[in-house]
Amino acid sequence: MRYCINCCIHLLPNDFHRHCFRCCEPNHNNQKCPVCRGENRIPLYTDNKQMKLLAVLEVRTDHSESWNGFFCLRKGKLCSLIFGLIIMTLVMASYVLTGAKHGLLLVPSPFHYGAFTSNPNLMDNESLSDIKDHYQPSKMNISYVKDYPSIKLIIDTITSKIEFITRQRPGLEELKKQEPHMFSVIPNKFLPNSKNPCWYEEYRGNTTTDPYATNSYALYSKRFRTIFDYLRKVFWNHLYHYKDKHYRLRCLPHFYIIGQPKCGTTDLYDRLRLHPDVRFSAIKEPHWWTRKRFGIIRLRDGFHDRYPVEDYLDLFDLAAHQIQGVLQSEATKERGNMNNIIIGEASASTMWDNNAWIFFYDNSTEGEPPFLIQDFIHAFQPNAKLIIMLRDPVERLYSDYLYFASANKSVEDFHEKVAESLQLFENCMLDYSLRACVYNNTLNNAMPVRLQVGLYVVYLLDWLTVFDKDQILVLRLEDHASNVKYTMHMVFQFLGLGALSEKQEALITKSPASNTRRPEDRSLGPMLPTTKAILRDFYRPFNTKLAQVLFDDAFLWKRT
């Protein structure tokens, strides 16, 4: 097989130069053509193997005619080439348009955050999901280093930057400026003969008015419509009539189970609600303080209308009806006895999730939130009681991954996500404080696993800036799993609940555990030993500080 270099780089069967269509044109003069006379023609042999175009171009002797061959292609091949280019252009255009819409394009490295803006107006046109997509790290930019020494260097850098600095607590007037409607609805004084913060509120509707017509929980979730249908039926039976006016009893919780996710809060909730004196909100996890009041239903969906505080208070109407029945009983009126029913709320995001602050609150100090959830809860309920259930943060993270990951779950995938998250956290810590990184929405949404949720002591110290230590009960899931009866007694004592009969206590303590790991997740087995060693090193300084704050070395989790 030969090629005519000067003509068209076209295969010449049997080496007959006349087969070259360029040399056989009607106006072609074989006597004058240097090619047909054999001048400057260099035949190349390829031993019956296909010759690459670039290899042939590199040995041309006359560079001035390098493009001549291109125009000598057969018309069919030229059309195929043009058609291929058009298809390629359309595919790329489709990729660009679709990727830009869904955030799938490769983006610059997520390690350069720029300034942490505290002005929500700068992000009016961006949803939480848009922010997450914008900072989604590209696998092209991140080295998934699996060897322990390399990742240990990242952890050492993070550890060297850790500082536990006490935050400045905002004043009451500052809080009122941020949430004027909330402060106009909730009074600063409550009924004296109830453990719960309860008060009477005038109801101006009539018998044809639906009191829950605008409740966002009822509107946005089909699961809760049955509950609200029942509340509508009994609503008028529980109004208090006085001087031609109607009043409804409103209540806030007496205690909150505030965290943490995947630490046994569901099991604690299920057992506590079996106690005859305990009532919970109509929905287990309203997430009102952390998400719904900011208009967040699901983080990936961005912002919706904000849920007003009245929607949150509606969730406690069932409990308020029972409390009202006790308060209006003759025996209670005569003796002035205290109502023993207490209300609880169990949103596991309350302790740690302050991600929405950057969109609503100004006056940030170097990326740190000026207001936290606990500031507002304390403003209304300075005597509230808080329960926290924790577990080994290493195991918590793996459980969190297994629960929320939807596809391609594996111990190798978990390892890679841990390595990626550590790199992101390190880059934030190089420029900002620990608190700024822990509460940073952009970083938290970019990390593929929620490392920050296991930094228990950071959150606990911030809660201790507004609540006294004796108002917070901190439990370990490991202790609860090994001795349910002991931990439940601690909770009963902390909440001031009365003694139970043996039958009632057995019902609470011997019930099977709730929300255990799914069978398909158990089949994956434990995480890789290297991953566990990496996470142990990362969480160690935080666990050490937590054990010091609580005066309990069990929170070092050395034996798990």
XYZ file of C-alpha atoms in Angstrom:
560
model
C 0.000 0.000 0.000
C 1.352 3.434 -1.016
C 0.370 7.046 -0.487
C 0.866 9.971 -2.839
C 2.272 12.577 -0.490
C 2.041 15.605 -2.776
C -1.442 14.872 -4.029
C -3.941 13.849 -1.405
C -2.498 11.297 0.975
C -4.917 8.882 -0.626
C -4.429 5.125 -0.865
C -3.126 4.230 -4.310
C -3.978 0.608 -5.163
C -1.187 -1.181 -7.046
C 0.833 2.029 -6.965
C -0.817 3.442 -10.101
C -0.514 7.186 -9.742
C -3.254 7.703 -12.284
C -5.751 6.504 -9.735
C -5.250 9.735 -7.845
C -8.299 11.821 -8.594
C -6.333 15.090 -8.291
C -3.896 14.039 -11.045
C -6.739 12.831 -13.281
C -8.663 16.113 -13.432
C -9.777 17.173 -16.992
C -7.404 20.126 -17.141
C -4.451 18.272 -15.693
C -1.236 18.186 -17.787
C 0.826 15.121 -16.962
C 3.901 16.528 -18.764
C 3.946 19.767 -16.793
C 2.926 18.276 -13.457
C 6.060 17.600 -11.405
C 4.144 15.022 -9.432
C 3.219 12.919 -12.470
C 6.800 13.177 -13.782
C 7.913 11.607 -10.512
C 9.559 14.689 -8.978
C 9.394 15.110 -5.199
C 7.192 12.052 -4.802
C 7.946 10.053 -1.705
C 6.121 6.745 -1.473
C 5.623 5.440 2.098
C 5.190 1.770 2.895
C 3.127 0.817 5.901
C 3.308 -2.957 5.741
C -0.431 -3.246 5.259
C -1.074 -1.242 8.454
C -3.173 1.857 8.616
C -0.994 5.006 8.573
C -1.958 7.845 10.923
C -2.488 11.217 9.279
C -0.137 13.054 11.652
C 2.687 10.601 10.920
C 2.365 11.274 7.205
C 2.173 15.032 7.617
C 5.405 15.078 9.598
C 7.431 13.725 6.649
C 6.144 16.056 3.929
C 8.891 17.739 1.997
C 6.881 20.665 0.701
C 5.085 22.352 3.613
C 3.495 24.910 1.339
C 1.271 22.195 -0.026
C 0.349 20.659 3.371
C -3.288 21.587 3.021
C -3.605 20.389 -0.563
C -4.417 16.870 0.551
C -7.316 18.050 2.686
C -9.130 19.423 -0.335
C -8.568 16.219 -2.230
C -10.736 14.057 0.011
C -13.571 12.265 -1.627
C -16.833 14.165 -1.460
C -18.460 11.406 0.571
C -15.805 11.568 3.267
C -15.933 15.357 3.281
C -19.683 15.263 3.850
C -19.204 12.700 6.619
C -16.647 14.937 8.272
C -18.908 17.981 8.125
C -21.852 15.953 9.406
C -19.724 14.633 12.265
C -18.666 18.154 13.221
C -22.289 19.293 13.270
C -23.291 16.388 15.510
C -20.372 17.102 17.836
C -21.357 20.763 18.041
C -24.958 19.883 18.872
C -23.882 17.409 21.564
C -21.549 19.941 23.167
C -24.215 22.648 23.033
C -26.693 20.285 24.694
C -24.146 19.408 27.371
C -23.390 23.053 28.100
C -27.032 24.080 28.302
C -28.102 21.092 30.387
C -25.051 21.261 32.612
C -25.508 24.953 33.257
C -29.087 24.327 34.287
C -28.431 21.416 36.604
C -25.011 22.352 37.885
C -23.220 19.484 36.142
C -20.466 21.449 34.459
C -16.960 21.245 35.731
C -16.422 24.284 37.919
C -13.371 25.970 39.400
C -11.779 24.488 42.470
C -14.041 24.771 45.524
C -11.114 25.553 47.745
C -11.216 29.303 47.039
C -14.253 30.578 48.867
C -13.772 34.290 48.546
C -15.395 36.519 51.111
C -18.099 35.146 53.391
C -20.786 37.657 52.623
C -23.258 38.426 55.360
C -25.660 40.322 53.127
C -28.530 38.070 52.027
C -29.445 40.501 49.254
C -26.337 39.419 47.384
C -27.859 35.961 47.036
C -31.500 36.820 46.399
C -31.455 34.995 43.079
C -29.684 31.892 44.354
C -31.317 28.976 46.131
C -29.549 26.679 48.558
C -29.356 24.034 45.877
C -27.770 26.539 43.492
C -25.139 27.399 46.067
C -24.404 23.727 46.605
C -24.073 23.089 42.897
C -21.835 26.097 42.452
C -19.406 24.846 45.044
C -19.742 21.164 44.220
C -16.137 19.949 44.006
C -15.026 18.447 40.723
C -13.376 15.064 40.810
C -10.918 16.481 38.314
C -9.621 18.889 40.948
C -9.405 16.633 43.964
C -6.887 13.914 44.549
C -8.519 11.001 46.346
C -5.474 10.000 48.337
C -6.187 6.819 50.221
C -2.943 6.367 52.079
C -3.059 7.338 55.720
C 0.104 9.513 55.896
C -1.052 11.891 53.171
C -4.468 12.528 54.698
C -2.889 12.760 58.145
C -1.103 15.909 56.956
C -4.490 17.483 56.214
C -5.767 16.553 59.671
C -2.637 17.964 61.315
C -3.244 21.270 59.554
C -6.853 21.352 60.771
C -5.814 20.481 64.317
C -3.238 23.271 64.378
C -5.955 25.807 63.529
C -8.483 24.758 66.198
C -9.383 27.470 68.703
C -12.385 27.331 71.016
C -13.308 31.000 71.371
C -16.384 32.106 73.334
C -18.905 33.878 71.137
C -20.474 37.234 71.861
C -24.079 36.806 72.948
C -26.501 39.235 71.240
C -28.786 41.438 73.279
C -32.573 41.097 73.488
C -33.224 44.260 71.494
C -31.044 42.988 68.658
C -33.067 39.781 68.558
C -36.338 41.702 68.439
C -35.140 43.671 65.426
C -34.434 40.441 63.576
C -37.751 38.696 64.359
C -40.343 41.365 65.252
C -43.359 39.205 64.332
C -42.241 36.335 66.533
C -41.884 38.642 69.507
C -45.313 40.160 68.826
C -46.991 36.726 68.990
C -45.216 35.083 71.950
C -45.682 36.941 75.252
C -42.997 37.361 77.877
C -45.205 35.957 80.675
C -47.000 32.602 80.844
C -49.691 30.904 82.933
C -48.373 30.242 86.450
C -49.941 26.816 87.029
C -48.463 25.040 84.002
C -44.959 23.621 83.579
C -45.144 24.576 79.935
C -44.937 28.134 78.628
C -48.667 28.532 77.840
C -50.930 31.564 77.366
C -54.405 32.454 76.107
C -54.723 34.136 72.720
C -57.892 35.751 71.406
C -59.399 33.956 68.417
C -61.227 36.296 66.020
C -62.563 33.721 63.556
C -66.126 32.413 63.375
C -67.619 28.951 63.188
C -67.179 28.796 59.409
C -63.518 29.774 59.534
C -60.912 27.057 59.081
C -58.269 27.782 61.747
C -55.677 25.718 59.862
C -56.453 26.871 56.318
C -53.114 28.626 55.900
C -50.949 26.326 58.002
C -47.865 25.549 55.910
C -47.314 22.141 57.501
C -50.809 21.087 56.383
C -50.453 22.624 52.927
C -47.053 21.211 52.006
C -47.251 17.719 53.460
C -49.934 15.131 52.773
C -48.715 13.063 55.728
C -50.023 15.615 58.236
C -53.411 16.345 56.699
C -55.125 13.632 58.741
C -53.858 15.234 61.938
C -55.140 18.646 60.907
C -58.486 17.208 59.835
C -58.933 15.939 63.387
C -57.839 19.268 64.873
C -60.458 21.070 62.773
C -63.213 18.834 64.130
C -62.387 19.429 67.791
C -61.155 23.017 67.549
C -64.331 24.786 68.640
C -64.856 22.421 71.561
C -61.653 23.644 73.156
C -62.071 27.401 72.879
C -62.398 29.327 76.122
C -65.318 31.772 76.127
C -65.069 34.933 78.215
C -67.078 38.163 77.855
C -68.338 37.406 74.356
C -64.853 36.623 73.126
C -63.167 33.388 72.193
C -59.702 32.414 73.413
C -57.446 29.513 72.475
C -54.683 28.106 74.625
C -51.257 28.384 73.040
C -48.191 26.492 74.281
C -44.502 26.114 73.558
C -42.541 22.970 74.535
C -41.217 22.507 78.027
C -38.229 20.547 76.702
C -36.420 19.963 73.423
C -34.506 16.934 72.162
C -32.058 18.948 70.095
C -29.623 16.403 68.667
C -27.802 14.761 67.164
C -28.865 12.998 63.948
C -28.195 9.223 63.867
C -27.531 9.220 67.615
C -30.692 7.548 68.891
C -33.004 10.558 69.166
C -35.859 8.668 67.474
C -35.636 5.831 69.984
C -35.583 8.300 72.877
C -38.603 10.100 71.407
C -40.567 6.863 70.947
C -39.956 5.799 74.532
C -40.660 9.197 76.090
C -44.013 9.614 74.385
C -45.177 6.433 76.156
C -44.965 8.285 79.453
C -48.477 9.296 80.608
C -47.394 12.865 81.406
C -45.452 13.574 78.203
C -46.910 15.007 75.003
C -45.078 15.861 71.812
C -45.777 18.068 68.833
C -48.154 16.649 66.229
C -45.110 16.135 63.995
C -41.994 14.438 65.368
C -39.452 16.740 63.754
C -40.964 20.105 62.771
C -37.490 21.636 62.137
C -39.126 25.018 62.601
C -36.376 26.820 64.474
C -33.698 25.749 62.024
C -35.394 25.499 58.638
C -39.124 26.099 58.275
C -39.136 29.609 59.697
C -36.632 30.479 56.971
C -38.746 28.847 54.252
C -36.634 25.715 53.848
C -38.624 22.535 53.231
C -35.869 20.488 51.620
C -32.398 21.937 51.198
C -32.154 20.822 47.586
C -35.359 22.724 46.718
C -34.156 26.117 47.920
C -36.420 28.608 49.680
C -40.217 28.686 49.913
C -42.515 30.955 51.887
C -41.420 31.270 55.478
C -43.516 29.376 58.025
C -44.850 31.891 60.577
C -44.621 31.136 64.275
C -48.397 30.531 64.368
C -47.930 27.455 62.162
C -45.422 26.105 64.658
C -47.727 26.756 67.614
C -50.540 24.877 65.838
C -48.480 21.702 66.175
C -48.975 21.788 69.952
C -52.765 22.234 69.878
C -53.459 18.575 70.732
C -51.327 18.871 73.857
C -52.789 22.307 74.629
C -56.316 20.854 74.539
C -55.392 18.308 77.207
C -53.608 20.895 79.319
C -56.614 23.193 79.074
C -58.889 20.390 80.247
C -56.733 19.939 83.349
C -56.471 23.680 84.021
C -60.254 24.122 83.862
C -61.069 21.140 86.054
C -62.679 21.985 89.350
C -60.040 20.169 91.390
C -57.232 22.168 89.854
C -59.057 25.458 90.290
C -59.773 24.792 93.973
C -56.354 23.476 94.981
C -54.269 25.543 92.619
C -52.325 22.427 91.646
C -49.661 22.502 88.995
C -50.530 20.803 85.726
C -48.160 17.827 85.323
C -48.385 17.412 81.549
C -45.242 18.532 79.766
C -44.729 19.075 76.047
C -41.634 18.076 74.109
C -40.251 18.701 70.642
C -37.651 16.459 68.970
C -36.038 18.061 65.912
C -32.534 16.615 65.705
C -31.359 19.637 63.680
C -31.922 22.151 66.488
C -28.490 21.759 68.068
C -26.340 22.220 64.980
C -28.188 23.501 61.890
C -27.699 27.252 61.535
C -27.016 27.114 57.801
C -29.695 29.646 56.835
C -28.315 32.556 58.869
C -26.200 33.989 56.054
C -29.313 34.656 53.939
C -31.217 36.555 56.633
C -28.941 38.134 59.223
C -26.569 41.046 58.668
C -23.591 42.225 60.712
C -21.592 39.034 60.526
C -18.146 39.043 62.123
C -15.572 37.379 59.869
C -18.021 34.811 58.586
C -19.491 33.890 61.980
C -23.277 34.037 62.470
C -24.366 36.963 64.668
C -27.466 35.065 65.849
C -27.986 31.373 66.579
C -31.096 29.262 67.197
C -30.477 29.118 70.938
C -30.501 32.914 71.208
C -34.160 33.037 70.180
C -35.269 29.982 72.179
C -33.675 31.442 75.296
C -35.290 34.829 74.675
C -38.744 33.222 74.950
C -37.971 30.289 77.244
C -35.037 30.986 79.557
C -36.068 27.968 81.658
C -36.324 25.458 78.793
C -34.765 22.032 79.261
C -32.589 20.496 76.557
C -31.716 16.850 75.930
C -28.798 15.822 73.721
C -28.030 12.263 72.644
C -24.539 11.694 71.212
C -22.549 8.734 69.909
C -19.025 8.084 68.709
C -18.728 10.692 65.905
C -16.819 8.227 63.711
C -19.656 5.710 63.783
C -22.233 8.474 63.557
C -20.742 9.695 60.272
C -20.774 6.214 58.741
C -24.377 5.660 59.849
C -25.286 9.055 58.410
C -23.694 8.104 55.090
C -25.525 4.765 54.926
C -28.852 6.410 55.727
C -28.720 9.340 53.304
C -26.654 7.980 50.397
C -29.053 6.798 47.713
C -26.854 4.835 45.290
C -23.414 3.268 44.826
C -22.867 2.905 48.548
C -19.641 1.154 49.469
C -16.869 1.420 52.030
C -14.548 2.668 49.265
C -17.008 5.378 48.263
C -17.349 6.419 51.898
C -13.561 6.639 52.188
C -13.317 8.877 49.145
C -16.081 11.153 50.421
C -14.344 11.463 53.788
C -11.052 12.397 52.102
C -12.795 14.979 49.933
C -14.659 16.511 52.887
C -11.469 16.772 54.934
C -9.769 18.666 52.123
C -12.668 21.101 51.905
C -12.703 21.610 55.668
C -8.952 22.176 55.722
C -9.157 24.870 53.057
C -11.823 26.710 55.033
C -9.793 26.493 58.253
C -6.788 28.055 56.536
C -8.726 31.303 56.113
C -11.501 31.362 58.705
C -12.240 30.517 62.321
C -13.549 27.153 63.491
C -17.006 28.585 64.185
C -17.161 30.256 60.767
C -16.419 26.950 59.046
C -18.770 24.880 61.193
C -21.711 27.214 60.507
C -20.842 27.974 56.884
C -23.665 26.993 54.547
C -21.509 26.890 51.423
C -18.948 24.537 52.935
C -21.525 22.312 54.620
C -23.453 21.829 51.396
C -20.279 21.143 49.411
C -18.943 18.395 51.689
C -20.198 14.991 50.481
C -20.430 13.730 54.094
C -21.498 15.779 57.124
C -18.247 15.927 59.064
C -19.358 19.038 60.932
C -22.296 17.351 62.682
C -19.845 15.292 64.769
C -18.065 18.373 66.150
C -20.300 18.189 69.211
C -18.299 20.400 71.525
C -18.425 23.390 69.157
C -22.214 23.399 69.286
C -22.428 22.565 72.980
C -20.177 25.460 73.950
C -22.366 27.840 71.969
C -25.495 26.541 73.715
C -23.757 27.005 77.061
C -23.305 30.708 76.310
C -27.076 31.186 76.768
C -28.277 28.216 78.862
C -26.984 26.998 82.216
C -25.290 23.630 82.369
C -27.986 22.142 84.604
C -30.567 22.842 81.873
C -28.820 20.494 79.446
C -28.728 16.704 79.763
C -26.112 15.021 77.572
C -26.439 11.271 77.001
C -24.443 8.696 75.040
C -26.125 6.290 72.661
C -23.673 3.573 73.702
C -24.935 3.826 77.309
C -28.544 3.960 76.191
C -28.154 0.850 74.033
C -26.542 -1.153 76.839
C -28.871 -0.023 79.635
C -32.113 1.585 78.453
C -33.641 1.559 81.918
C -30.781 3.578 83.405
C -30.829 6.294 80.734
C -34.615 6.609 80.816
C -34.495 7.082 84.583
C -31.968 9.867 84.043
C -34.336 11.529 81.576
C -37.366 11.164 83.870
C -35.431 12.709 86.741
C -34.119 15.540 84.567
C -37.644 16.411 83.381
C -39.155 16.118 86.850
C -41.558 13.360 85.864
C -43.342 11.333 88.512
C -42.781 7.690 89.359
C -44.234 4.997 87.132
C -45.798 1.662 87.866
C -43.790 -1.445 87.003
C -46.073 -2.113 84.043
C -45.671 1.413 82.656
C -41.919 1.328 83.138
C -41.617 -2.057 81.435
C -43.615 -0.762 78.480
C -41.163 2.110 78.057
C -37.881 0.336 78.715
C -38.524 -3.038 77.072
C -39.863 -1.812 73.760
C -37.685 -2.756 70.763
C -35.221 -0.145 69.537
C -36.439 2.335 66.915
C -34.846 3.401 63.640
C -32.144 0.734 63.531
C -29.855 0.204 60.529
C -31.526 -1.222 57.436
C -30.605 -4.816 56.425
C -29.207 -3.712 53.061
C -26.902 -1.273 54.838
C -25.700 -3.887 57.312
C -24.555 -6.029 54.393
C -21.898 -3.441 53.516
C -20.069 -4.211 56.730
C -17.891 -1.797 58.721
C -15.892 1.031 57.211
C -12.306 0.479 56.096
C -9.755 0.420 58.941
C -7.852 3.252 57.262
C -11.000 5.377 57.119
C -11.675 4.751 60.797
C -8.100 5.704 61.723
C -8.391 8.936 59.724
C -11.675 9.917 61.369
C -10.359 9.008 64.823
C -7.507 11.471 64.303
C -9.838 14.173 63.001
C -12.358 13.993 65.858
C -9.831 13.398 68.661
C -9.199 17.057 69.668
C -12.922 17.780 69.648
C -13.731 14.722 71.774
C -10.983 15.682 74.209
C -12.493 19.128 74.673
C -15.991 17.640 75.025
C -14.815 15.279 77.784
C -13.262 18.243 79.585
C -16.437 20.324 79.366
C -18.625 17.454 80.625
C -16.046 16.099 83.106
C -16.563 12.626 81.675
C -13.871 10.637 79.850
C -16.535 8.375 78.360
C -16.969 11.063 75.700
C -13.466 10.314 74.440
C -14.902 7.151 72.884
C -11.658 5.260 73.295
C -13.240 1.820 73.592
C -15.608 1.954 70.618
